[in-house]
Short mmCIF file of C-alpha atoms and ligand atoms in Angstrom, two decimals:
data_model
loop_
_atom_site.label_atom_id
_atom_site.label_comp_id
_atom_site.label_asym_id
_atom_site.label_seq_id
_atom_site.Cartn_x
_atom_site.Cartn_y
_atom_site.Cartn_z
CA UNK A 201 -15.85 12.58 8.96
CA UNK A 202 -13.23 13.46 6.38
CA UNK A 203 -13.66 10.53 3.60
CA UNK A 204 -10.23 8.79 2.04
CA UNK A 205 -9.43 6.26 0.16
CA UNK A 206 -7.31 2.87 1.43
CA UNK A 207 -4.50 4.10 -0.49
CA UNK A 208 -4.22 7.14 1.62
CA UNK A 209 -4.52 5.47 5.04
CA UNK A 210 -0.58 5.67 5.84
CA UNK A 211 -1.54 9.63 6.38
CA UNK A 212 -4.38 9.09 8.61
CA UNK A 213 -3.43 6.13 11.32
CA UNK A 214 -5.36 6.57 14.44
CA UNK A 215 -7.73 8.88 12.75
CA UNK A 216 -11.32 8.53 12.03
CA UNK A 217 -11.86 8.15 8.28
CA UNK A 218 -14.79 6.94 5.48
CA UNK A 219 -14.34 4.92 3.39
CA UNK A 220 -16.19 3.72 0.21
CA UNK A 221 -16.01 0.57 -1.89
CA UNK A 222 -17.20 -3.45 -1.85
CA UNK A 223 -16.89 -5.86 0.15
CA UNK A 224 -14.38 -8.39 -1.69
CA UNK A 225 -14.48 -10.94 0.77
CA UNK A 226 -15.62 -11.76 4.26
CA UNK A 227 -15.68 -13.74 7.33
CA UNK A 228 -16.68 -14.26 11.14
CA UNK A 229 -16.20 -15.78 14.06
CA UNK A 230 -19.26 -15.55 16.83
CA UNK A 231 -19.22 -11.29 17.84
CA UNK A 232 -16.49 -9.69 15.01
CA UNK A 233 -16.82 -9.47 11.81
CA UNK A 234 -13.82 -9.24 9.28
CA UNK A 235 -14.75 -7.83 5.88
CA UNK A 236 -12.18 -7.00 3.18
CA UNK A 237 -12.88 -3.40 1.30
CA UNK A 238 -12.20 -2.94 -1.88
CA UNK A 239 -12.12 0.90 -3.23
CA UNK A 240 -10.01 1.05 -5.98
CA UNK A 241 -6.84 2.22 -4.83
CA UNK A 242 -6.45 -1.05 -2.83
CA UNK A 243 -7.48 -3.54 -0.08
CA UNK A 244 -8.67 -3.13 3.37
CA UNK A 245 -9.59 -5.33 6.12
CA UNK A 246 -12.28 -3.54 8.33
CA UNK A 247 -13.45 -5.38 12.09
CA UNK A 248 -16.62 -5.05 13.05
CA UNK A 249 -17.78 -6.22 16.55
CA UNK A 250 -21.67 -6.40 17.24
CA UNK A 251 -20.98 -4.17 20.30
CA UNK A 252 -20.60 -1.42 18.29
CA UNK A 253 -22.75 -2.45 14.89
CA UNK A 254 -25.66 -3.21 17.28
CA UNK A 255 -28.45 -4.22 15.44
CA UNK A 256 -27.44 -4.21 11.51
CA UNK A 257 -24.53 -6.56 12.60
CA UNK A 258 -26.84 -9.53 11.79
CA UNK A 259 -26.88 -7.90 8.10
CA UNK A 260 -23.44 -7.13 7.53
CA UNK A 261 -22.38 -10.45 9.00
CA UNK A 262 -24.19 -12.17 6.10
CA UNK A 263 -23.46 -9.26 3.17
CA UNK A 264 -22.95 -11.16 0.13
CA UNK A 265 -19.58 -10.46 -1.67
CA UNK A 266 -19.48 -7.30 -4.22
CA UNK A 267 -22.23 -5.08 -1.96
CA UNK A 268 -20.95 -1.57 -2.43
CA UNK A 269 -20.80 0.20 1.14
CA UNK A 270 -19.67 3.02 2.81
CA UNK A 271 -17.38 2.15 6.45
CA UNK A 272 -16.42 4.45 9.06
CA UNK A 273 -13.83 3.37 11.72
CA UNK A 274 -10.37 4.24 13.00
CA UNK A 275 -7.30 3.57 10.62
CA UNK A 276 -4.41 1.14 12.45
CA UNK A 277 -1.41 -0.27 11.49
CA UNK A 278 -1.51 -3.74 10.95
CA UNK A 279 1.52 -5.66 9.65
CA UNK A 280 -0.95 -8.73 9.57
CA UNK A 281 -3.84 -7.52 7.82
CA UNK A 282 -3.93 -7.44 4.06
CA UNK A 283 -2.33 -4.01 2.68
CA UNK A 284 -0.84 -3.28 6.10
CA UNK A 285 -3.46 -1.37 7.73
CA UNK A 286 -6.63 -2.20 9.04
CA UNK A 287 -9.99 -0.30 10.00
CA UNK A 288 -11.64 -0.65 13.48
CA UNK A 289 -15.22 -0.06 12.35
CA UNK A 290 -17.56 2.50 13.53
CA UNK A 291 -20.20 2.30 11.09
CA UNK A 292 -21.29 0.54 7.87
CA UNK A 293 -23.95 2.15 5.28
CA UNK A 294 -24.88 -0.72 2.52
CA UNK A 295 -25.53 1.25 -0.93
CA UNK A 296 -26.42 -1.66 -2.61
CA UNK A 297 -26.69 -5.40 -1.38
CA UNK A 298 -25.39 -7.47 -4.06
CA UNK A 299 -26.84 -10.82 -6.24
CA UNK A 300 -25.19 -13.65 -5.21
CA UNK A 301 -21.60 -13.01 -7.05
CA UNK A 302 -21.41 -15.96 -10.25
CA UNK A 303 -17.52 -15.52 -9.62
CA UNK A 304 -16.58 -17.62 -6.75
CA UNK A 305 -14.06 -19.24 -5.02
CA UNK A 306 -14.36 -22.40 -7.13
CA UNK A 307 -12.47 -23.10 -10.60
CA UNK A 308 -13.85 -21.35 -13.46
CA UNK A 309 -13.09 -22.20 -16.93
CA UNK A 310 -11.91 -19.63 -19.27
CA UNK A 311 -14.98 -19.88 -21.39
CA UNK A 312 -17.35 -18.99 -17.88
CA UNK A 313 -14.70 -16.56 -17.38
CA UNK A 314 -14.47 -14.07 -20.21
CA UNK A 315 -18.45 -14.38 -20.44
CA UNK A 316 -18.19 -12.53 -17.58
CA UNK A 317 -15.59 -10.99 -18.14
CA UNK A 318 -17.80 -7.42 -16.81
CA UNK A 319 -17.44 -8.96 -13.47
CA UNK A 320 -14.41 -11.08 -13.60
CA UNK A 321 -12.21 -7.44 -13.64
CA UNK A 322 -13.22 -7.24 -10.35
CA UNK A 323 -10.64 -10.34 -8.91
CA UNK A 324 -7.05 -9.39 -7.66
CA UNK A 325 -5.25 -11.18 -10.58
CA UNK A 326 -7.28 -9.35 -13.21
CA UNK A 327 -6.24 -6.01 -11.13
CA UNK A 328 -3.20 -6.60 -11.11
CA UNK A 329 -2.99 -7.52 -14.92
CA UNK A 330 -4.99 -3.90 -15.60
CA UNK A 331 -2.30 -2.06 -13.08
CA UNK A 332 0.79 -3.51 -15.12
CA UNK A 333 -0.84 -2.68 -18.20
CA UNK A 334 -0.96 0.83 -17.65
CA UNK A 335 2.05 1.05 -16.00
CA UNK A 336 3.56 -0.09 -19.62
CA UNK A 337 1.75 2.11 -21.40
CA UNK A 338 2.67 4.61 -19.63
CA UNK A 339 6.61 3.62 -19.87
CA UNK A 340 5.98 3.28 -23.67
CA UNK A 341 5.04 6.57 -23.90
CA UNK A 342 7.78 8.61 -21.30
CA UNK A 343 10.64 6.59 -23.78
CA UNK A 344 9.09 8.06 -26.52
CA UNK A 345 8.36 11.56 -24.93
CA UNK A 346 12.07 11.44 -23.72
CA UNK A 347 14.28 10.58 -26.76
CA UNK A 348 12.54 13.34 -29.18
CA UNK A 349 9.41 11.53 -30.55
CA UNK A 350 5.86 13.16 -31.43
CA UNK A 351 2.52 11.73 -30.78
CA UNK A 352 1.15 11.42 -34.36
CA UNK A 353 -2.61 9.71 -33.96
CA UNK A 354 -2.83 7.98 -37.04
CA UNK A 355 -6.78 6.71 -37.98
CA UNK A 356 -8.66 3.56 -37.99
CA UNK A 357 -10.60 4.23 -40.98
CA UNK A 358 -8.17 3.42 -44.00
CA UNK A 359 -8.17 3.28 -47.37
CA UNK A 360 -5.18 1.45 -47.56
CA UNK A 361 -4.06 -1.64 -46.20
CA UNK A 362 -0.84 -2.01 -44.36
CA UNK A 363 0.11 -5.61 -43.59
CA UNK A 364 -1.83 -8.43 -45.46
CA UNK A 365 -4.54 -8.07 -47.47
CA UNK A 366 -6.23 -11.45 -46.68
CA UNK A 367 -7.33 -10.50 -42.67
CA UNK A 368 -9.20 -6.66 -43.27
CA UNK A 369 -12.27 -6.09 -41.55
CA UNK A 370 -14.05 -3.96 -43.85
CA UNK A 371 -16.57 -1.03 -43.32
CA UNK A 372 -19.24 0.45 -45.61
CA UNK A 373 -18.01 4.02 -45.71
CA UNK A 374 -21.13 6.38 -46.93
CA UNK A 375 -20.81 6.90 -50.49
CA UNK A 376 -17.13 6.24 -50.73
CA UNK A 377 -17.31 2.21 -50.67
CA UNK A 378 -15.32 -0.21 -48.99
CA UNK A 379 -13.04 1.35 -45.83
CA UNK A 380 -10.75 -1.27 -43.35
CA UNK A 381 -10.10 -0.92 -39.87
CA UNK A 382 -6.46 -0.39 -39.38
CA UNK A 383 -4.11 -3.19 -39.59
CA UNK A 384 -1.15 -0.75 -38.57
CA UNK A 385 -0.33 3.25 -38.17
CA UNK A 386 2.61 2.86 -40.04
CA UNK A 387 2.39 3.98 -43.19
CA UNK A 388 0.61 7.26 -42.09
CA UNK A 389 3.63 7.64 -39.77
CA UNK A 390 5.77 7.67 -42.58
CA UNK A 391 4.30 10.21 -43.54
CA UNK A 392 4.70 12.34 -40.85
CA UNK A 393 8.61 11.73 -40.41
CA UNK A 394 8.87 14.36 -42.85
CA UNK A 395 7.11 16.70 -41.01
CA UNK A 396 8.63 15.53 -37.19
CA UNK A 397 11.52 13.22 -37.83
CA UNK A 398 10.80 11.16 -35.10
CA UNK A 399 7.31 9.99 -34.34
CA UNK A 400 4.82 7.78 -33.11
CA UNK A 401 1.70 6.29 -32.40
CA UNK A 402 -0.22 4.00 -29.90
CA UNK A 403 -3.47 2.91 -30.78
CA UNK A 404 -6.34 -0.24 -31.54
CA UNK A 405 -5.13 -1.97 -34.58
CA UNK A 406 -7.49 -4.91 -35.91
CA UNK A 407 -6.95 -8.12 -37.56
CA UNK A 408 -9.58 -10.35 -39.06
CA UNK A 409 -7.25 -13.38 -38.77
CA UNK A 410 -8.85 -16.70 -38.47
CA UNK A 411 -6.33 -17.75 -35.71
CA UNK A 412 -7.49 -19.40 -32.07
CA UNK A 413 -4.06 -19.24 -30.74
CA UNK A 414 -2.80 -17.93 -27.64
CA UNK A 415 -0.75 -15.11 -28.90
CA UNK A 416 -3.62 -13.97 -31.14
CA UNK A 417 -6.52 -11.21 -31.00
CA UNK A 418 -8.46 -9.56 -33.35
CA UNK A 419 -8.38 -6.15 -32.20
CA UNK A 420 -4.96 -5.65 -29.97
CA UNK A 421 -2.89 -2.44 -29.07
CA UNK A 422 0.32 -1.35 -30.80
CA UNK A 423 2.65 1.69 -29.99
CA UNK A 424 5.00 2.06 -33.43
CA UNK A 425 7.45 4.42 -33.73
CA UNK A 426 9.20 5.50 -37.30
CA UNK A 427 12.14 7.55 -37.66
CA UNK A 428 13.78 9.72 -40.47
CA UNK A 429 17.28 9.37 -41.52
CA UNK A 430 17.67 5.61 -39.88
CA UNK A 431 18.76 1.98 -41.17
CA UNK A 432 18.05 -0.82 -40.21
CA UNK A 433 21.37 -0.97 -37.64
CA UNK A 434 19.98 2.03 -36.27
CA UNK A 435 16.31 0.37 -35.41
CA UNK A 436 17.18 -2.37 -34.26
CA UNK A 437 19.26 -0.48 -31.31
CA UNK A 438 16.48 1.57 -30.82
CA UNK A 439 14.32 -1.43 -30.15
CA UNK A 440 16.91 -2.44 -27.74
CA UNK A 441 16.98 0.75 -26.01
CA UNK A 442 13.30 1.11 -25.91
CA UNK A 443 12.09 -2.55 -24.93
CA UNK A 444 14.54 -2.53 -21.61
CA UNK A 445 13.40 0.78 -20.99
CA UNK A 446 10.27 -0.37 -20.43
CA UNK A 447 10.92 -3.77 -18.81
CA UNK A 448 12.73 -2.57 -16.22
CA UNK A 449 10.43 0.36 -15.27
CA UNK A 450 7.76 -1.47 -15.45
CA UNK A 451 9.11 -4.69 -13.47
CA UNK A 452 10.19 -1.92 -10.76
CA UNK A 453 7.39 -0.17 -10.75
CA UNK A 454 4.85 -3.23 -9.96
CA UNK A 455 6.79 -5.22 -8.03
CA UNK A 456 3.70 -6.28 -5.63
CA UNK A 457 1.62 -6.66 -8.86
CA UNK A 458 3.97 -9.47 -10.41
CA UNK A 459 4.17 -11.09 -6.85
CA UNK A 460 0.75 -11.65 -6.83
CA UNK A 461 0.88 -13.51 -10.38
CA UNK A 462 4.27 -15.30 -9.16
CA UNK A 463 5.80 -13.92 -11.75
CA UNK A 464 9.79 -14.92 -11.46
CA UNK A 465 11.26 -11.75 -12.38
CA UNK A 466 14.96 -12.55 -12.72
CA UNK A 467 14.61 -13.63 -16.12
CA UNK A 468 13.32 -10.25 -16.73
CA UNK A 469 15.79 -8.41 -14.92
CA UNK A 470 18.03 -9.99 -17.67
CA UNK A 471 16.63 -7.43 -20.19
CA UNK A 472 18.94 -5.32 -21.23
CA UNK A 473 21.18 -4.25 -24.48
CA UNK A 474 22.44 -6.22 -26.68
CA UNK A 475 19.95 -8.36 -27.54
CA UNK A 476 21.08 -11.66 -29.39
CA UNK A 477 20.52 -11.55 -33.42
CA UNK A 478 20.32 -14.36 -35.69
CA UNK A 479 19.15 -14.64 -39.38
CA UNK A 480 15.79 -15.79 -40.63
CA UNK A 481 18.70 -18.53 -42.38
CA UNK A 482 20.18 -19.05 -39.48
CA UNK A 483 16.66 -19.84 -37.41
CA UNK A 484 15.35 -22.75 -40.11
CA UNK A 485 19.06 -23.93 -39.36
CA UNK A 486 18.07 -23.65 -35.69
CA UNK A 487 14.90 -25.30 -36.39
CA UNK A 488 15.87 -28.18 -38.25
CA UNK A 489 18.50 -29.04 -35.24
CA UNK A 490 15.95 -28.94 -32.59
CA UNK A 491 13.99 -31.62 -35.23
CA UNK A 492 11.69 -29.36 -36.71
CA UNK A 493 11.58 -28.97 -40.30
CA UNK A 494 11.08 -25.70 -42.33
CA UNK A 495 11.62 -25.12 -45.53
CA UNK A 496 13.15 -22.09 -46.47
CA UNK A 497 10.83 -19.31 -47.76
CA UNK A 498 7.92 -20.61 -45.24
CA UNK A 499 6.77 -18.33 -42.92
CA UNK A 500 8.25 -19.23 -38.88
CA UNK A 501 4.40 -19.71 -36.91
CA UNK A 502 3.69 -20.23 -32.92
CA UNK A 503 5.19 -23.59 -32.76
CA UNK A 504 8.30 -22.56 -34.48
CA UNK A 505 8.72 -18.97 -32.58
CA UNK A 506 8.03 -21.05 -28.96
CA UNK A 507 10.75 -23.14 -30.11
CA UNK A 508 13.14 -20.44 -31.16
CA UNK A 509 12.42 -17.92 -27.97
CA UNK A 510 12.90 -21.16 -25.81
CA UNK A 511 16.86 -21.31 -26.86
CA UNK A 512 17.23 -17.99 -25.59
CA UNK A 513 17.79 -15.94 -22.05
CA UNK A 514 17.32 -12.55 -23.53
CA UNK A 515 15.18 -11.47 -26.47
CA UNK A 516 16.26 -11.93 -30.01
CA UNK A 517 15.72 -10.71 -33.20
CA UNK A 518 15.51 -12.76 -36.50
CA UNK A 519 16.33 -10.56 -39.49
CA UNK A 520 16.41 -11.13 -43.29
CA UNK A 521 13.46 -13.06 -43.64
CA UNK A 522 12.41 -13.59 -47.49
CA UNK A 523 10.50 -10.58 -48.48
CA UNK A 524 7.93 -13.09 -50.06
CA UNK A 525 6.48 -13.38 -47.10
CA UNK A 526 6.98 -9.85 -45.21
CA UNK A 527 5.00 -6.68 -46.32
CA UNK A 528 4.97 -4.73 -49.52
CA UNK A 529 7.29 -1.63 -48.33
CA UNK A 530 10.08 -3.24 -46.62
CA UNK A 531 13.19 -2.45 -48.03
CA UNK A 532 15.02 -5.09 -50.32
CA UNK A 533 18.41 -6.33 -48.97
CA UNK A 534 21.29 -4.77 -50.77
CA UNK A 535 23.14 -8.43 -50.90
CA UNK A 536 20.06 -10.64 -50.82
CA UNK A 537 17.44 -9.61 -53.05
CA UNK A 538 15.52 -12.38 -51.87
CA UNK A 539 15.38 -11.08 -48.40
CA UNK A 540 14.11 -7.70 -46.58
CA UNK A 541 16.15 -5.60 -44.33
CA UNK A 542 13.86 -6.26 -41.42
CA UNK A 543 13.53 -8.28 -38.00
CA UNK A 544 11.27 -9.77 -35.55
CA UNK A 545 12.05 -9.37 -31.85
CA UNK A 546 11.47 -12.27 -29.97
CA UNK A 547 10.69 -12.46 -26.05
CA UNK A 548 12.23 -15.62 -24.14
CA UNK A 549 10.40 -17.85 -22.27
CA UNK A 550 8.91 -19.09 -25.15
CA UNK A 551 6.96 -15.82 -25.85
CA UNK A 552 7.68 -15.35 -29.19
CA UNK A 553 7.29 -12.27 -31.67
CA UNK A 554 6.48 -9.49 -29.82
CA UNK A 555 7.99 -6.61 -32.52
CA UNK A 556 7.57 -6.32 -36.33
CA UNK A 557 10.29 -3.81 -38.02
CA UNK A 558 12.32 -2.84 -40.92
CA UNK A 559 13.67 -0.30 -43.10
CA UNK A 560 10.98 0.71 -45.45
CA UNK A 561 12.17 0.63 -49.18
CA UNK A 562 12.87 3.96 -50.11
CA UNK A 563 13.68 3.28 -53.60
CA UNK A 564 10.82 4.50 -55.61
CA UNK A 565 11.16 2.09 -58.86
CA UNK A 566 11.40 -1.00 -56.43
CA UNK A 567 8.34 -0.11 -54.23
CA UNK A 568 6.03 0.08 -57.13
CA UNK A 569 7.18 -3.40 -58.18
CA UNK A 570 6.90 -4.57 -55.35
CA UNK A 571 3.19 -3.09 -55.21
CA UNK A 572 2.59 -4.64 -58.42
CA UNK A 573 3.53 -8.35 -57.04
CA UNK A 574 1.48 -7.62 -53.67
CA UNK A 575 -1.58 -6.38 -56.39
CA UNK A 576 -1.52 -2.95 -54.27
CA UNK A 577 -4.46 -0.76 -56.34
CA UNK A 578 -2.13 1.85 -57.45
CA UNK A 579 -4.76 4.80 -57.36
CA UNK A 580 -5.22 3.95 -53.25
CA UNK A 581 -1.50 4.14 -52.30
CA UNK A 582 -0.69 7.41 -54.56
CA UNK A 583 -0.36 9.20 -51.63
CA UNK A 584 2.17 6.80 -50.04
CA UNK A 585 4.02 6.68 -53.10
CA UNK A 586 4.75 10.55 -53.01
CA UNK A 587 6.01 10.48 -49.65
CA UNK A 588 9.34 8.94 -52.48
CA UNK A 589 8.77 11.77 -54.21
CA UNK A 590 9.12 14.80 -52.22
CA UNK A 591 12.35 14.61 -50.14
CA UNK A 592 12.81 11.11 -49.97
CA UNK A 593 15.25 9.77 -46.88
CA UNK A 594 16.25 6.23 -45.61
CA UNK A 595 14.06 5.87 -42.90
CA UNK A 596 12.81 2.61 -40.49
CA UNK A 597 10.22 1.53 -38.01
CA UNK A 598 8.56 -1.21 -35.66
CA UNK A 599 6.03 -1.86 -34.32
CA UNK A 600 5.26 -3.34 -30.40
CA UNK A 601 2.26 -5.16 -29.55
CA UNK A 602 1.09 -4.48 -26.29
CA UNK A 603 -0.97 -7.54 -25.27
CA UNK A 604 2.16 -9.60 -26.27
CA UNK A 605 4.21 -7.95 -24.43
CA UNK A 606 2.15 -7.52 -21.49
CA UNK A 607 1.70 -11.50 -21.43
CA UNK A 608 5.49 -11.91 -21.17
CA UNK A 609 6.14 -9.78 -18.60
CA UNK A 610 3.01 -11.08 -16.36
CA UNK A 611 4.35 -14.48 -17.67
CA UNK A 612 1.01 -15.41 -18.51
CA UNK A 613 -0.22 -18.35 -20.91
CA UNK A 614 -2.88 -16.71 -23.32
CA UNK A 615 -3.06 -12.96 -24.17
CA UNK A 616 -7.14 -12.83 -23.65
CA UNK A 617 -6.44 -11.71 -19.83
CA UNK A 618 -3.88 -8.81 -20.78
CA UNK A 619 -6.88 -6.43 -22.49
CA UNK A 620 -10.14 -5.46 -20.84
CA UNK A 621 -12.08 -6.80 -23.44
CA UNK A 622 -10.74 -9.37 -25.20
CA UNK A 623 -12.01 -9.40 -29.33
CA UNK A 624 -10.90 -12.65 -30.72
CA UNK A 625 -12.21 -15.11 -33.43
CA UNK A 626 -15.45 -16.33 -31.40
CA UNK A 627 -15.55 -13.81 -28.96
CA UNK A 628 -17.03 -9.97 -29.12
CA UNK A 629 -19.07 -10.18 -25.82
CA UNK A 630 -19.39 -8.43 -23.27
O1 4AD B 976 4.44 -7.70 -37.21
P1 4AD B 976 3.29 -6.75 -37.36
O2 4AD B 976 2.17 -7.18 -38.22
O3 4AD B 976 3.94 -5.40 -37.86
C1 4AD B 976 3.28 -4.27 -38.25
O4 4AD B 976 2.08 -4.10 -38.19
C2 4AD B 976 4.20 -3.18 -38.70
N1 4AD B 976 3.44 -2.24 -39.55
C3 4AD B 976 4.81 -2.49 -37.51
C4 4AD B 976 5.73 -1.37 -37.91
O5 4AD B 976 6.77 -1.63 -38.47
N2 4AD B 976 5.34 -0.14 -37.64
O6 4AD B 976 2.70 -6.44 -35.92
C5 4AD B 976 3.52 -5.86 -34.93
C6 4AD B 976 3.29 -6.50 -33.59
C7 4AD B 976 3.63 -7.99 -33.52
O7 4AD B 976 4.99 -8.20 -33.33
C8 4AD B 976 2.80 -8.44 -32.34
O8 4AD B 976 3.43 -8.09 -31.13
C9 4AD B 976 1.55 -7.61 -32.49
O9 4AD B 976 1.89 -6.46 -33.25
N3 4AD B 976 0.49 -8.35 -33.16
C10 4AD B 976 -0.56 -8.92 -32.53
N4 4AD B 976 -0.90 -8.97 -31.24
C11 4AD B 976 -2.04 -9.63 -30.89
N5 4AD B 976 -2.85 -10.21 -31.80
C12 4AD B 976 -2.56 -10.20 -33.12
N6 4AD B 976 -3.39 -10.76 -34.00
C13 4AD B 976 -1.36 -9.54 -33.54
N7 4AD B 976 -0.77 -9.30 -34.74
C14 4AD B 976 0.35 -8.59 -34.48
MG1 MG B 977 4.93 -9.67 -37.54
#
């Protein structure tokens, strides 16, 4: 009996097929049988009468949810049945007869939930979450692949710390001492510009930050790209370009997906160039209107992005912010030497910062001060330092979290369910 998979079944109605998967879910009424097959490439409903099952019906009747089994029947079309198509059953093999499944049709709480986390992959919503994830990753990396970029895998063992020096997770590194776990690809990206002009990367990035917020996770995906030969103007389009790129492809793309979630998507459909842009100045002004005090020079936190993202239907970025509180290399403001030439993208909905950017400084004599006031060990970031040394060029970046991003467009309320495994401050199991 030629084997398929449910995904395949539009090729094969009226045919007899095999099928294997678990049962996701099941009822009956007196002599048929309705079980729902999951095999990974989707949903099935397979009928089974006793007529035909004979003496195993009693067994399959009662299979407890998640048993793994293998089902012959007939494929028909079904406009009722789940998927479309359903399986008139001519046989059933159980592989394994499942524990009684801890995941049931009752509320959970999150807590129960991510314990299980192993199992709780299994339900349609976390499918779905896992389907629209890829399908982002994979749009992240066809805009890239398109407009010229190179792959450049940058490493997780650094010497050198990119963002903040108070959140590294550090590793004993043989005889060599203290290493970190990457807080960002970005400076060995610069790097490579030289060699590829455009590049970038898409890997785990880790932050030991003591936050138990929604938007927060201690190890979390980023794709960053850097380019040669670019200003800040220039980036920011970019970002433009590259965020409703992948929006809309991956909105189209998993239409059913977002369905399932009830995801509105018309907000998202709104995506596209030119975002709005207002100054880090301009968003305390923002702030203080809406009744929410910040003083200028304080850095803008979940309460304060929510409230900012809220005011808007599109994305927007906030640039200038005071480069007291950004990162060592970005590059001073030619007008405002208080400020960096840099901006956060904001998603709407009340998403908040879902992109970090800015031109890097390029201007040898003020990067070292500024490693000086960060107190950068000199001897570590030699290397970075040449990179102003040997054919120098204005040049800019960003940097897009995925789990962020993937919680905006599933329009979900806590990044935990947008990774497999969510890391975060009390959590590294399973
Ligand atoms: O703003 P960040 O820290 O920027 C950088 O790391 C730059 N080096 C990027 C670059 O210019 N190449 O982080 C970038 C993005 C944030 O906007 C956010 O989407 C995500 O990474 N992010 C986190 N996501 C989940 N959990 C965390 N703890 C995150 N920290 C940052
Ligand atoms: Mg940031």
């Amino acid at each position: 009996m030629p084997e398929c998979t449910i995904s395949e079944f539009p090729a094969h109605v009226g045919e007899l097929v095999t099928i294997r998967g678990w049962v996701q879910n099941r009822r009956s009424s007196g002599k048929i049988s309705f079980l729902i097959i999951r095999d990974g490439s989707g949903i099935c409903q397979a009928v089974i009468t006793r007529d035909v099952a004979g003496e195993p019906y009693q067994e399959i009747k009662k299979l407890p949810l998640e048993s793994s089994v293998i089902v012959s029947g007939v494929v028909i079309m079904e406009d009722r049945a789940p998927g479309g198509y359903e399986m008139q059953v001519k046989g059933v093999e159980i592989v394994s007869k499942a524990d009684e499944f801890p995941i049931g049709k009752k509320e959970h709480g999150p807590d129960f939930l991510l314990s299980h986390r192993h199992l709780w992959l299994r339900s349609p919503r976390q499918i779905a979450i896992l389907r629209i994830r890829d399908t982002l990753v994979r749009h992240v990396r066809a805009y890239f692949a398109n407009k010229g970029f190179t792959l450049v895998d940058t490493p997780i063992f650094t010497t050198t710390y990119g963002e903040d020096s108070t959140n590294l997770f550090s590793v004993e590194y043989f005889d060599l001492g203290k290493t970190y776990l990457t807080q960002t690809g970005q400076l060995y990206l610069e790097a490579a510009i030289f060699a590829l002009g455009r590049v970038y990367c898409l890997g785990p990035t880790f932050r030991a930050e003591k936050s138990k917020t929604r938007r927060h996770l201690t190890e979390f995906w980023m794709a960053e790209a850097e380019m040669a030969f670019c200003d800040h103007e220039k980036n920011l389009e970019i970002q433009e370009d590259f965020v409703s790129y992948v929006v809309q492809n991956t909105i189209a793309d998993r239409e059913n997906e977002l369905r399932l979630l009830e995801r509105d998507t018309e907000q998202l459909k709104k995506v596209r160039p030119p975002f709005y842009r207002i100054s880090y100045d301009d968003a305390i002004e923002l702030l203080r209107k809406k009744g929410h005090e910040t003083a200028w020079g304080e850095d803008l936190g979940g309460d304060e992005e929510t409230l900012i993202s809220n005011t808007f239907d599109k994305p927007v970025f906030i640039e200038n912010y005071p480069r007291k509180i950004k990162a060592f290399y970005m590059k001073q403001h030619p007008e405002r030497k208080d400020c960096a030439l840099c901006a956060d993208l904001l998603a709407p909905e009340g998403y908040g910062e879902i992109i970090g950017g800015s031109q890097r400084e390029d201007d040898i004599g003020v990067l070292l001060k500024s490693m000086q006031e960060h107190a950068l060990d000199p001897a570590r970031y030699a290397w970075y330092v040449d990179l102003r040394k040997y054919g120098s060029v204005p040049h800019s970046g960003f940097g897009l979290g995925i789990e962020r991003t993937l919680s905006w467009i599933c329009g979900l309320h806590h990044v935990r369910e947008t990774i497999p495994f969510p890391r975060m401050l009390y959590r590294a199991y399973p």
